[in-house]
Amino acid sequence: MPDATFLDSTELVLNMGPQHPSTHGVLRVILKLDGEKVLGTDCVIGYLHRGVEKIAENRTYVQFNPYVDRMDYVAAVSNSLGYCLAVEKLINVEAPPRAQTVRVILTELNRIASHLLWLGTHALDIGALTPVFYCFREREEILKIFENYCGARLTTHAFRIGGLQYELYEGFEQEVKAFCDMFLPKVAEYEELLTNNRIWVKRLQNIGILTAEECKQYGVTGPVLRAAGVRWDLRKAQPYCGYEKYDFLIPTRQNGDTYDRYLVRMEEMRQSVRIIRQAVEGIPDGPAIAKVPKVLKPPMGEAYVSIEAPKGELGYYIVSDGSTQPYRVRVRPPSFVNLQALDRMVRGALIADVVAVIGTLDIVLGEVDR
Amino acid sequence: MIRAFLKRVFLVDLFEGLRVTFRNQKPKYIYTEQYPAQRPKVAERYRGAPRLNLNPETGEPLCIGCNLCALACPESLIVMTSIRDEKTKRKTMNTFLFDTSRCMFCGLCEEACPSDALELTQDFELATYTREGQIWDRKMMEEGPKPTRYKC
């Protein structure tokens, strides 16, 4: 215990980030420290606030579609899927089977891309320099498929309300299959690099523990929840886009620490490959987009659709007043909700663990601030 | 027990990781682009710089002045005017302004165009020295950007 009379304080307040307003993740964490020990944290968010929900009220339903890609820009396809499903529910249209299958393939590819970016940067935060290069190498393959399919790599604008705008290009199936064959040994390679590495294990094991009960209290979803032992995945719990047809497992772990969250995400990548393999085998023929009127005027009402994005439950709540523009769009972003648990996870830990815990939560600040 | 102890002492876990590193000494997939010397080949559907297409036979603009692209644009960055041709009694495009600094290349204008006049091309070098240079007029839209080619 430090001498309480010395300078009349025992608590040090330290600002962590942001380094520069245009860096990718602008999060400010105010740490209250006792030496190296964290007594409490306070997150200051809003540096990337663009008012996306307000923008929606001044755009038509079709025009708002490109904006959702810019929230979680690492998993733009998942965002687009969630928004399209919500509007489709509002106008009571279902995408044709061909569109649904292609949607599954692209979102699962995007899940892998998102997890790869997480793995690379998380390992980089901990101090493992090698994985980031390998992860970005494999991610490049996925981005190439996206570029060939819809003409953009990151903010794809891949889906439209009612289905797909673009037909599959020639050689799509072969490219996806080749990626699956190439990718599975690479996951084993990452595991070889990290899983048993003593520095990796010591930095992650028993750090940032969040029990299942606490996860439910905070509303935390996604791999963070599953690492605490709760078998909850919206793809199984409320299947959308025909996910009930595919055979895959929900990976769970018991301890709920940072190391378990790492293992859960690694297994999720393997399961995603499994889903893609099943989906790409039987892409049904038929139209790619359902009949949707040119001027969308959904009937008065509201719709909420949530999907399993790479980071957790991503929900879109849309209220329509019968005009061409939504009355209100509310996004339930996984990163924003998961970030709440940061204080609980790092209280009593060391300052270096804060970096590990922020990494393991897999937040994207574009989505937190919206 | 002893096995685990020996594994710790002889740093087996670290060498396992190093083996992966050495296996990748001659990588098969290399994505480094020698950019100004070699221009990357972007995908066929790439959404880059906008262009107003001309009829290849007559050289006349394909645009029919319907204003649909301006209505489709989420950012309302297209401003166009049209005049009625007295001889043919048809609307023709007069002026066209496209603010590329606000464009997010979503492709909605291209999809709205009924005559394939407006197109997002594979040109991706859009940098200019001035902010005003980002606002493209009709002439710029028809000719396309002319990026500097460096000798490397």
Short mmCIF file of C-alpha atoms in Angstrom, two decimals:
data_model
loop_
_atom_site.label_atom_id
_atom_site.label_comp_id
_atom_site.label_asym_id
_atom_site.label_seq_id
_atom_site.Cartn_x
_atom_site.Cartn_y
_atom_site.Cartn_z
CA MET A 1 0.00 0.00 0.00
CA PRO A 2 1.59 3.32 -1.01
CA ASP A 3 1.94 6.06 1.50
CA ALA A 4 -1.35 7.93 1.50
CA THR A 5 0.23 11.18 2.60
CA PHE A 6 2.62 11.31 -0.33
CA LEU A 7 1.25 14.00 -2.68
CA ASP A 8 -2.08 13.25 -1.08
CA SER A 9 -3.08 10.63 -3.61
CA THR A 10 -2.82 6.94 -4.25
CA GLU A 11 -4.65 6.83 -7.56
CA LEU A 12 -3.17 7.67 -10.93
CA VAL A 13 -5.46 8.58 -13.78
CA LEU A 14 -4.01 7.68 -17.16
CA ASN A 15 -5.43 8.25 -20.63
CA MET A 16 -5.01 5.40 -23.06
CA GLY A 17 -5.41 6.50 -26.67
CA PRO A 18 -6.45 7.85 -29.09
CA GLN A 19 -3.10 8.65 -30.62
CA HIS A 20 -4.39 10.53 -33.63
CA PRO A 21 -7.92 11.42 -34.74
CA SER A 22 -7.61 9.57 -38.04
CA THR A 23 -6.24 6.27 -36.78
CA HIS A 24 -8.50 3.31 -37.31
CA GLY A 25 -9.60 2.61 -33.76
CA VAL A 26 -10.16 5.81 -31.85
CA LEU A 27 -11.10 4.68 -28.38
CA ARG A 28 -10.12 6.56 -25.25
CA VAL A 29 -9.89 4.54 -22.07
CA ILE A 30 -9.40 6.48 -18.86
CA LEU A 31 -7.58 4.13 -16.52
CA LYS A 32 -7.49 4.56 -12.77
CA LEU A 33 -4.30 2.94 -11.65
CA ASP A 34 -2.67 1.91 -8.44
CA GLY A 35 0.83 1.28 -9.67
CA GLU A 36 0.37 -1.34 -12.36
CA LYS A 37 -3.00 -2.47 -11.08
CA VAL A 38 -6.17 -1.23 -12.75
CA LEU A 39 -8.75 0.04 -10.27
CA GLY A 40 -11.32 1.02 -12.84
CA THR A 41 -11.81 2.14 -16.42
CA ASP A 42 -13.95 4.64 -18.20
CA CYS A 43 -14.47 4.42 -21.95
CA VAL A 44 -14.87 7.60 -23.94
CA ILE A 45 -16.44 6.83 -27.29
CA GLY A 46 -17.85 8.89 -30.10
CA TYR A 47 -14.73 9.92 -32.01
CA LEU A 48 -16.02 8.17 -35.11
CA HIS A 49 -19.64 9.19 -34.69
CA ARG A 50 -21.21 9.92 -38.06
CA GLY A 51 -24.87 9.78 -37.15
CA VAL A 52 -25.67 6.81 -39.36
CA GLU A 53 -29.06 6.24 -37.74
CA LYS A 54 -30.02 9.85 -38.41
CA ILE A 55 -28.76 9.68 -41.99
CA ALA A 56 -31.18 6.77 -42.53
CA GLU A 57 -34.14 9.02 -41.84
CA ASN A 58 -33.22 11.21 -44.80
CA ARG A 59 -32.55 8.43 -47.30
CA THR A 60 -34.79 5.99 -49.08
CA TYR A 61 -34.56 2.32 -48.12
CA VAL A 62 -32.41 1.51 -51.15
CA GLN A 63 -30.18 4.53 -50.69
CA PHE A 64 -29.37 3.68 -47.08
CA ASN A 65 -27.97 0.27 -48.02
CA PRO A 66 -24.39 1.43 -48.78
CA TYR A 67 -24.14 3.24 -45.44
CA VAL A 68 -24.55 0.12 -43.31
CA ASP A 69 -21.34 -1.27 -44.82
CA ARG A 70 -19.47 1.56 -43.19
CA MET A 71 -20.38 0.69 -39.62
CA ASP A 72 -18.53 -2.58 -39.17
CA TYR A 73 -16.27 -2.11 -42.14
CA VAL A 74 -14.37 -5.31 -41.37
CA ALA A 75 -17.55 -7.36 -41.85
CA ALA A 76 -19.48 -5.20 -44.30
CA VAL A 77 -21.32 -8.13 -45.87
CA SER A 78 -22.88 -9.15 -42.55
CA ASN A 79 -24.14 -5.61 -42.00
CA SER A 80 -25.64 -5.52 -45.45
CA LEU A 81 -27.34 -8.87 -44.87
CA GLY A 82 -28.88 -7.74 -41.60
CA TYR A 83 -30.27 -4.57 -43.11
CA CYS A 84 -31.62 -6.30 -46.20
CA LEU A 85 -33.32 -8.99 -44.11
CA ALA A 86 -34.94 -6.33 -41.94
CA VAL A 87 -36.35 -4.43 -44.92
CA GLU A 88 -37.44 -7.68 -46.55
CA LYS A 89 -39.35 -8.54 -43.39
CA LEU A 90 -40.96 -5.12 -43.49
CA ILE A 91 -42.17 -5.46 -47.08
CA ASN A 92 -42.88 -9.19 -46.65
CA VAL A 93 -40.59 -10.43 -49.41
CA GLU A 94 -38.29 -13.41 -49.21
CA ALA A 95 -35.10 -13.68 -51.22
CA PRO A 96 -35.08 -16.56 -53.73
CA PRO A 97 -33.12 -19.71 -52.79
CA ARG A 98 -30.23 -18.89 -55.07
CA ALA A 99 -29.76 -15.51 -53.43
CA GLN A 100 -29.97 -17.09 -49.97
CA THR A 101 -27.24 -19.60 -50.72
CA VAL A 102 -24.91 -16.98 -52.18
CA ARG A 103 -25.61 -14.77 -49.17
CA VAL A 104 -24.55 -17.58 -46.85
CA ILE A 105 -21.32 -18.15 -48.78
CA LEU A 106 -20.39 -14.47 -48.80
CA THR A 107 -21.22 -13.83 -45.14
CA GLU A 108 -19.26 -16.87 -44.03
CA LEU A 109 -16.29 -15.74 -46.13
CA ASN A 110 -16.63 -12.37 -44.47
CA ARG A 111 -16.72 -14.02 -41.05
CA ILE A 112 -13.39 -15.67 -41.82
CA ALA A 113 -11.98 -12.35 -43.07
CA SER A 114 -13.12 -10.60 -39.91
CA HIS A 115 -11.67 -13.26 -37.63
CA LEU A 116 -8.40 -13.21 -39.58
CA LEU A 117 -8.07 -9.47 -39.10
CA TRP A 118 -8.87 -9.91 -35.42
CA LEU A 119 -6.30 -12.68 -35.02
CA GLY A 120 -3.56 -10.74 -36.76
CA THR A 121 -4.05 -7.51 -34.85
CA HIS A 122 -4.72 -9.23 -31.53
CA ALA A 123 -1.50 -11.20 -31.84
CA LEU A 124 0.28 -8.01 -32.80
CA ASP A 125 -1.02 -6.31 -29.65
CA ILE A 126 0.25 -9.17 -27.51
CA GLY A 127 3.62 -9.04 -29.24
CA ALA A 128 3.53 -11.87 -31.77
CA LEU A 129 4.65 -10.20 -34.96
CA THR A 130 4.44 -13.09 -37.42
CA PRO A 131 0.73 -14.06 -37.56
CA VAL A 132 -0.42 -10.69 -38.87
CA PHE A 133 1.41 -11.23 -42.15
CA TYR A 134 0.00 -14.71 -42.64
CA CYS A 135 -3.52 -13.60 -41.70
CA PHE A 136 -3.52 -10.70 -44.12
CA ARG A 137 -2.19 -12.99 -46.83
CA GLU A 138 -5.18 -15.31 -46.52
CA ARG A 139 -7.57 -12.40 -46.09
CA GLU A 140 -6.36 -11.07 -49.42
CA GLU A 141 -7.77 -14.17 -51.11
CA ILE A 142 -11.21 -13.45 -49.66
CA LEU A 143 -11.07 -9.79 -50.64
CA LYS A 144 -10.17 -10.85 -54.17
CA ILE A 145 -13.32 -12.96 -54.33
CA PHE A 146 -15.34 -9.98 -53.11
CA GLU A 147 -13.73 -7.68 -55.65
CA ASN A 148 -14.45 -10.08 -58.47
CA TYR A 149 -18.01 -10.55 -57.30
CA CYS A 150 -19.16 -7.01 -56.57
CA GLY A 151 -16.34 -4.67 -57.51
CA ALA A 152 -15.25 -3.53 -54.07
CA ARG A 153 -13.01 -5.11 -51.48
CA LEU A 154 -14.07 -3.68 -48.15
CA THR A 155 -17.31 -1.71 -48.31
CA THR A 156 -18.87 -4.14 -50.69
CA HIS A 157 -22.53 -3.15 -51.06
CA ALA A 158 -22.96 -6.79 -52.04
CA PHE A 159 -26.65 -7.39 -51.34
CA ARG A 160 -29.76 -5.55 -52.38
CA ILE A 161 -33.20 -5.60 -50.84
CA GLY A 162 -34.83 -8.74 -52.19
CA GLY A 163 -31.71 -10.62 -53.24
CA LEU A 164 -28.56 -9.94 -55.17
CA GLN A 165 -27.72 -7.30 -57.72
CA TYR A 166 -24.82 -9.09 -59.32
CA GLU A 167 -24.87 -12.52 -60.93
CA LEU A 168 -22.07 -14.85 -59.94
CA TYR A 169 -19.04 -14.43 -62.15
CA GLU A 170 -17.57 -17.33 -64.03
CA GLY A 171 -15.31 -19.44 -61.83
CA PHE A 172 -16.80 -18.28 -58.53
CA GLU A 173 -17.41 -21.82 -57.28
CA GLN A 174 -13.91 -22.96 -58.20
CA GLU A 175 -12.33 -19.96 -56.51
CA VAL A 176 -14.30 -20.48 -53.31
CA LYS A 177 -13.50 -24.20 -53.26
CA ALA A 178 -9.83 -23.49 -53.88
CA PHE A 179 -9.87 -21.02 -51.02
CA CYS A 180 -11.42 -23.60 -48.67
CA ASP A 181 -8.80 -26.20 -49.57
CA MET A 182 -6.02 -23.68 -49.14
CA PHE A 183 -7.34 -22.21 -45.91
CA LEU A 184 -7.81 -25.19 -43.59
CA PRO A 185 -4.08 -26.07 -43.34
CA LYS A 186 -3.41 -22.39 -42.70
CA VAL A 187 -5.59 -22.43 -39.57
CA ALA A 188 -3.48 -25.31 -38.31
CA GLU A 189 -0.44 -23.18 -39.07
CA TYR A 190 -1.70 -20.28 -36.95
CA GLU A 191 -2.45 -22.71 -34.13
CA GLU A 192 1.04 -24.11 -34.42
CA LEU A 193 2.43 -20.62 -34.07
CA LEU A 194 0.31 -19.53 -31.13
CA THR A 195 -1.68 -22.16 -29.24
CA ASN A 196 1.20 -23.75 -27.34
CA ASN A 197 3.51 -20.78 -27.36
CA ARG A 198 4.36 -20.10 -23.72
CA ILE A 199 4.29 -16.32 -24.02
CA TRP A 200 0.91 -16.44 -25.75
CA VAL A 201 -0.53 -18.79 -23.13
CA LYS A 202 0.82 -16.80 -20.19
CA ARG A 203 -0.45 -13.51 -21.58
CA LEU A 204 -3.94 -14.87 -22.27
CA GLN A 205 -4.83 -17.58 -19.79
CA ASN A 206 -6.99 -16.41 -16.86
CA ILE A 207 -7.01 -12.86 -18.18
CA GLY A 208 -10.25 -10.95 -18.53
CA ILE A 209 -12.52 -13.68 -17.25
CA LEU A 210 -16.21 -13.12 -17.94
CA THR A 211 -18.52 -15.82 -16.61
CA ALA A 212 -21.70 -16.91 -18.35
CA GLU A 213 -23.82 -15.12 -15.76
CA GLU A 214 -21.95 -11.85 -16.25
CA CYS A 215 -22.16 -12.21 -20.04
CA LYS A 216 -25.94 -12.42 -19.81
CA GLN A 217 -26.10 -9.46 -17.46
CA TYR A 218 -24.10 -7.29 -19.83
CA GLY A 219 -25.87 -8.59 -22.91
CA VAL A 220 -22.61 -9.77 -24.40
CA THR A 221 -22.98 -12.00 -27.46
CA GLY A 222 -20.86 -13.74 -30.03
CA PRO A 223 -17.61 -15.59 -29.39
CA VAL A 224 -17.23 -13.86 -26.01
CA LEU A 225 -20.46 -15.47 -24.81
CA ARG A 226 -19.64 -18.84 -26.31
CA ALA A 227 -16.22 -18.91 -24.68
CA ALA A 228 -18.03 -18.67 -21.33
CA GLY A 229 -19.86 -21.89 -22.08
CA VAL A 230 -23.21 -20.70 -23.40
CA ARG A 231 -24.23 -22.51 -26.57
CA TRP A 232 -25.95 -19.55 -28.23
CA ASP A 233 -25.61 -18.83 -31.89
CA LEU A 234 -28.37 -17.08 -33.83
CA ARG A 235 -27.59 -19.19 -36.88
CA LYS A 236 -28.89 -22.19 -34.88
CA ALA A 237 -31.28 -20.43 -32.50
CA GLN A 238 -33.22 -18.40 -35.08
CA PRO A 239 -32.06 -19.65 -38.48
CA TYR A 240 -32.16 -17.16 -41.32
CA CYS A 241 -31.11 -17.51 -44.97
CA GLY A 242 -31.54 -21.27 -44.73
CA TYR A 243 -28.87 -21.88 -42.11
CA GLU A 244 -30.92 -24.79 -40.76
CA LYS A 245 -29.93 -26.78 -43.87
CA TYR A 246 -26.23 -26.74 -43.10
CA ASP A 247 -24.46 -29.07 -40.76
CA PHE A 248 -22.09 -27.26 -38.43
CA LEU A 249 -21.19 -27.06 -34.76
CA ILE A 250 -21.20 -24.18 -32.31
CA PRO A 251 -17.79 -24.17 -30.67
CA THR A 252 -17.89 -23.43 -26.93
CA ARG A 253 -15.38 -23.35 -24.10
CA GLN A 254 -15.81 -23.23 -20.36
CA ASN A 255 -13.42 -20.77 -18.72
CA GLY A 256 -14.44 -17.54 -20.42
CA ASP A 257 -10.93 -16.12 -20.43
CA THR A 258 -9.02 -14.52 -23.27
CA TYR A 259 -7.35 -17.78 -24.27
CA ASP A 260 -10.72 -19.52 -24.62
CA ARG A 261 -12.07 -16.74 -26.78
CA TYR A 262 -9.07 -17.21 -29.04
CA LEU A 263 -9.75 -20.95 -29.32
CA VAL A 264 -13.46 -20.39 -29.99
CA ARG A 265 -12.74 -18.02 -32.86
CA MET A 266 -10.19 -20.40 -34.38
CA GLU A 267 -12.77 -23.19 -34.33
CA GLU A 268 -15.39 -20.86 -35.77
CA MET A 269 -13.20 -20.27 -38.81
CA ARG A 270 -13.08 -24.05 -39.40
CA GLN A 271 -16.85 -24.31 -39.03
CA SER A 272 -17.30 -21.45 -41.50
CA VAL A 273 -15.24 -23.33 -44.05
CA ARG A 274 -17.51 -26.32 -43.42
CA ILE A 275 -20.63 -24.23 -44.12
CA ILE A 276 -19.10 -22.70 -47.26
CA ARG A 277 -18.20 -26.16 -48.60
CA GLN A 278 -21.77 -27.38 -48.15
CA ALA A 279 -23.28 -24.22 -49.61
CA VAL A 280 -21.07 -23.99 -52.67
CA GLU A 281 -21.87 -27.59 -53.62
CA GLY A 282 -25.51 -26.84 -54.26
CA ILE A 283 -26.13 -23.30 -55.44
CA PRO A 284 -29.66 -23.59 -56.82
CA ASP A 285 -30.57 -22.10 -60.17
CA GLY A 286 -33.23 -19.51 -60.56
CA PRO A 287 -33.64 -15.79 -60.18
CA ALA A 288 -31.17 -13.89 -58.01
CA ILE A 289 -33.56 -11.21 -56.87
CA ALA A 290 -37.20 -11.30 -55.87
CA LYS A 291 -39.78 -8.96 -57.36
CA VAL A 292 -39.40 -5.72 -55.45
CA PRO A 293 -41.15 -2.52 -56.54
CA LYS A 294 -38.89 0.21 -57.90
CA VAL A 295 -40.19 2.73 -55.37
CA LEU A 296 -40.18 1.02 -51.99
CA LYS A 297 -43.06 2.08 -49.78
CA PRO A 298 -43.33 -0.43 -46.95
CA PRO A 299 -46.62 -0.50 -45.07
CA MET A 300 -46.77 1.21 -41.71
CA GLY A 301 -45.17 -0.96 -39.08
CA GLU A 302 -41.91 -2.09 -37.60
CA ALA A 303 -39.49 -4.97 -38.00
CA TYR A 304 -36.56 -6.27 -36.02
CA VAL A 305 -34.13 -8.76 -37.48
CA SER A 306 -30.96 -9.94 -35.80
CA ILE A 307 -28.23 -12.02 -37.34
CA GLU A 308 -25.05 -13.59 -36.09
CA ALA A 309 -22.34 -11.21 -37.24
CA PRO A 310 -18.69 -12.21 -36.64
CA LYS A 311 -18.66 -10.13 -33.46
CA GLY A 312 -22.03 -11.13 -32.04
CA GLU A 313 -25.69 -10.36 -32.44
CA LEU A 314 -26.27 -7.63 -34.98
CA GLY A 315 -29.81 -6.32 -35.00
CA TYR A 316 -31.69 -3.85 -37.18
CA TYR A 317 -34.90 -2.29 -35.95
CA ILE A 318 -36.75 -0.32 -38.62
CA VAL A 319 -39.93 1.67 -38.13
CA SER A 320 -41.85 2.59 -41.25
CA ASP A 321 -44.46 5.32 -41.47
CA GLY A 322 -45.57 4.26 -44.92
CA SER A 323 -43.37 6.70 -46.83
CA THR A 324 -40.31 6.02 -48.95
CA GLN A 325 -37.95 6.86 -46.11
CA PRO A 326 -37.68 4.98 -42.81
CA TYR A 327 -39.11 6.77 -39.81
CA ARG A 328 -36.41 5.39 -37.54
CA VAL A 329 -33.58 2.92 -37.89
CA ARG A 330 -31.93 1.59 -34.79
CA VAL A 331 -28.88 -0.62 -34.97
CA ARG A 332 -27.98 -3.01 -32.20
CA PRO A 333 -24.26 -3.38 -32.80
CA PRO A 334 -22.37 -6.24 -31.16
CA SER A 335 -19.20 -4.23 -30.56
CA PHE A 336 -20.96 -1.45 -28.64
CA VAL A 337 -22.64 -3.89 -26.27
CA ASN A 338 -19.55 -6.05 -25.83
CA LEU A 339 -17.42 -3.02 -24.99
CA GLN A 340 -19.48 -2.46 -21.84
CA ALA A 341 -17.95 -5.52 -20.28
CA LEU A 342 -14.44 -4.05 -20.52
CA ASP A 343 -14.57 -2.50 -17.06
CA ARG A 344 -15.62 -5.76 -15.43
CA MET A 345 -12.95 -7.70 -17.29
CA VAL A 346 -9.93 -5.55 -16.50
CA ARG A 347 -10.73 -4.53 -12.92
CA GLY A 348 -7.89 -5.80 -10.76
CA ALA A 349 -5.78 -6.81 -13.73
CA LEU A 350 -2.49 -5.27 -14.82
CA ILE A 351 -2.19 -2.44 -17.30
CA ALA A 352 -0.72 -4.71 -19.99
CA ASP A 353 -3.79 -6.91 -19.75
CA VAL A 354 -6.03 -4.03 -20.80
CA VAL A 355 -4.48 -4.24 -24.27
CA ALA A 356 -5.12 -7.96 -24.41
CA VAL A 357 -8.73 -7.57 -23.29
CA ILE A 358 -9.55 -4.78 -25.75
CA GLY A 359 -8.11 -7.02 -28.45
CA THR A 360 -10.09 -10.06 -27.41
CA LEU A 361 -13.39 -8.17 -27.39
CA ASP A 362 -12.90 -7.67 -31.14
CA ILE A 363 -14.45 -4.23 -31.32
CA VAL A 364 -14.63 -2.09 -34.43
CA LEU A 365 -14.95 1.55 -33.49
CA GLY A 366 -16.90 2.44 -36.59
CA GLU A 367 -19.65 0.25 -35.23
CA VAL A 368 -19.33 1.38 -31.60
CA ASP A 369 -19.72 5.05 -32.49
CA ARG A 370 -21.86 4.67 -35.63
CA MET B 1 5.59 -34.85 -15.90
CA ILE B 2 9.27 -35.17 -16.84
CA ARG B 3 8.29 -34.97 -20.48
CA ALA B 4 6.51 -31.69 -19.89
CA PHE B 5 9.46 -30.41 -17.89
CA LEU B 6 11.94 -31.29 -20.63
CA LYS B 7 9.66 -29.66 -23.21
CA ARG B 8 9.78 -26.49 -21.19
CA VAL B 9 13.52 -26.56 -20.74
CA PHE B 10 14.30 -27.20 -24.38
CA LEU B 11 11.85 -24.50 -25.57
CA VAL B 12 9.93 -26.98 -27.72
CA ASP B 13 6.92 -24.68 -28.08
CA LEU B 14 9.02 -21.82 -29.40
CA PHE B 15 10.79 -24.03 -31.92
CA GLU B 16 7.46 -25.31 -33.15
CA GLY B 17 6.51 -21.75 -33.99
CA LEU B 18 9.87 -21.09 -35.59
CA ARG B 19 9.38 -24.13 -37.81
CA VAL B 20 6.32 -22.43 -39.31
CA THR B 21 8.33 -19.29 -39.88
CA PHE B 22 11.08 -21.18 -41.68
CA ARG B 23 8.57 -23.11 -43.74
CA ASN B 24 7.41 -19.78 -45.14
CA GLN B 25 10.84 -18.63 -46.23
CA LYS B 26 9.93 -19.17 -49.87
CA PRO B 27 6.31 -18.05 -49.91
CA LYS B 28 4.04 -19.23 -52.66
CA TYR B 29 1.54 -16.44 -52.44
CA ILE B 30 3.03 -12.97 -52.73
CA TYR B 31 0.78 -9.98 -52.96
CA THR B 32 3.29 -7.14 -52.92
CA GLU B 33 2.47 -4.76 -55.75
CA GLN B 34 5.16 -2.70 -57.41
CA TYR B 35 2.60 0.02 -57.71
CA PRO B 36 3.71 2.97 -59.81
CA ALA B 37 5.88 0.74 -61.98
CA GLN B 38 3.25 -1.97 -62.40
CA ARG B 39 -0.39 -1.03 -62.20
CA PRO B 40 -2.51 -3.66 -60.48
CA LYS B 41 -5.19 -5.23 -62.60
CA VAL B 42 -8.48 -4.56 -60.86
CA ALA B 43 -11.52 -6.75 -61.28
CA GLU B 44 -13.83 -6.38 -64.23
CA ARG B 45 -16.68 -5.20 -62.01
CA TYR B 46 -14.50 -2.74 -60.10
CA ARG B 47 -16.34 0.42 -59.13
CA GLY B 48 -13.93 3.27 -59.73
CA ALA B 49 -13.98 6.62 -61.46
CA PRO B 50 -17.32 7.52 -63.09
CA ARG B 51 -17.52 8.05 -66.83
CA LEU B 52 -20.16 9.30 -69.25
CA ASN B 53 -20.06 7.00 -72.23
CA LEU B 54 -20.33 8.23 -75.80
CA ASN B 55 -21.93 6.40 -78.63
CA PRO B 56 -18.93 4.74 -80.31
CA GLU B 57 -20.35 5.22 -83.80
CA THR B 58 -21.56 8.78 -83.76
CA GLY B 59 -19.60 10.26 -80.88
CA GLU B 60 -22.80 11.61 -79.40
CA PRO B 61 -23.39 11.23 -75.66
CA LEU B 62 -25.54 8.26 -74.71
CA CYS B 63 -27.07 10.24 -71.85
CA ILE B 64 -30.75 11.03 -72.40
CA GLY B 65 -30.97 13.59 -69.62
CA CYS B 66 -33.49 11.65 -67.54
CA ASN B 67 -31.98 12.71 -64.18
CA LEU B 68 -32.47 9.20 -62.70
CA CYS B 69 -28.84 8.96 -61.56
CA ALA B 70 -29.15 12.19 -59.64
CA LEU B 71 -32.27 10.89 -57.92
CA ALA B 72 -30.71 7.52 -57.11
CA CYS B 73 -27.55 8.95 -55.55
CA PRO B 74 -27.64 8.71 -51.74
CA GLU B 75 -25.35 11.71 -51.40
CA SER B 76 -27.14 13.80 -54.06
CA LEU B 77 -23.80 14.65 -55.60
CA ILE B 78 -24.85 14.55 -59.23
CA VAL B 79 -26.27 17.79 -60.60
CA MET B 80 -27.35 17.85 -64.20
CA THR B 81 -29.39 20.07 -66.47
CA SER B 82 -31.02 19.18 -69.73
CA ILE B 83 -32.46 21.13 -72.64
CA ARG B 84 -35.08 20.15 -75.16
CA ASP B 85 -33.70 19.80 -78.65
CA GLU B 86 -35.97 21.86 -80.90
CA LYS B 87 -35.37 19.74 -83.98
CA THR B 88 -35.79 16.21 -82.61
CA LYS B 89 -38.10 17.18 -79.72
CA ARG B 90 -35.97 15.07 -77.39
CA LYS B 91 -34.34 15.98 -74.09
CA THR B 92 -30.55 16.13 -74.17
CA MET B 93 -28.07 16.55 -71.37
CA ASN B 94 -26.62 20.03 -71.15
CA THR B 95 -24.35 20.23 -68.11
CA PHE B 96 -23.24 17.50 -65.74
CA LEU B 97 -21.47 17.87 -62.40
CA PHE B 98 -20.18 14.92 -60.39
CA ASP B 99 -18.54 15.51 -57.01
CA THR B 100 -16.10 12.60 -56.66
CA SER B 101 -14.92 13.84 -53.25
CA ARG B 102 -18.26 12.83 -51.74
CA CYS B 103 -18.77 9.71 -53.83
CA MET B 104 -18.62 6.37 -52.01
CA PHE B 105 -18.73 4.30 -55.21
CA CYS B 106 -21.81 2.33 -54.24
CA GLY B 107 -22.87 1.93 -57.86
CA LEU B 108 -26.50 2.98 -57.44
CA CYS B 109 -26.24 5.65 -60.16
CA GLU B 110 -24.84 3.12 -62.58
CA GLU B 111 -27.71 0.74 -61.82
CA ALA B 112 -30.29 3.49 -62.27
CA CYS B 113 -29.02 4.57 -65.69
CA PRO B 114 -31.40 3.28 -68.38
CA SER B 115 -29.09 3.92 -71.33
CA ASP B 116 -25.71 2.61 -70.05
CA ALA B 117 -24.36 6.13 -70.25
CA LEU B 118 -23.07 6.49 -66.71
CA GLU B 119 -20.58 3.84 -65.73
CA LEU B 120 -18.12 3.27 -62.91
CA THR B 121 -14.89 2.33 -64.60
CA GLN B 122 -11.71 0.57 -63.57
CA ASP B 123 -9.74 3.80 -63.14
CA PHE B 124 -8.80 4.19 -59.51
CA GLU B 125 -6.31 7.08 -59.48
CA LEU B 126 -8.50 10.02 -58.49
CA ALA B 127 -6.14 12.21 -56.47
CA THR B 128 -6.03 15.90 -57.30
CA TYR B 129 -4.10 18.87 -55.98
CA THR B 130 -7.17 20.96 -55.23
CA ARG B 131 -10.50 20.27 -53.64
CA GLU B 132 -12.28 21.88 -56.59
CA GLY B 133 -10.52 19.45 -58.90
CA GLN B 134 -12.61 16.67 -57.37
CA ILE B 135 -15.77 18.13 -58.90
CA TRP B 136 -15.91 16.77 -62.40
CA ASP B 137 -17.75 18.53 -65.17
CA ARG B 138 -19.13 17.03 -68.35
CA LYS B 139 -15.85 17.23 -70.26
CA MET B 140 -13.94 15.48 -67.47
CA MET B 141 -16.66 12.84 -67.17
CA GLU B 142 -16.44 12.02 -70.85
CA GLU B 143 -12.66 11.98 -71.10
CA GLY B 144 -11.87 10.28 -67.81
CA PRO B 145 -8.99 11.01 -65.45
CA LYS B 146 -5.50 11.26 -66.84
CA PRO B 147 -3.17 10.10 -64.08
CA THR B 148 0.52 10.86 -64.36
CA ARG B 149 2.54 7.90 -65.55
CA TYR B 150 5.98 7.82 -64.01
CA LYS B 151 8.98 6.20 -65.58
CA CYS B 152 10.35 3.64 -63.15
#
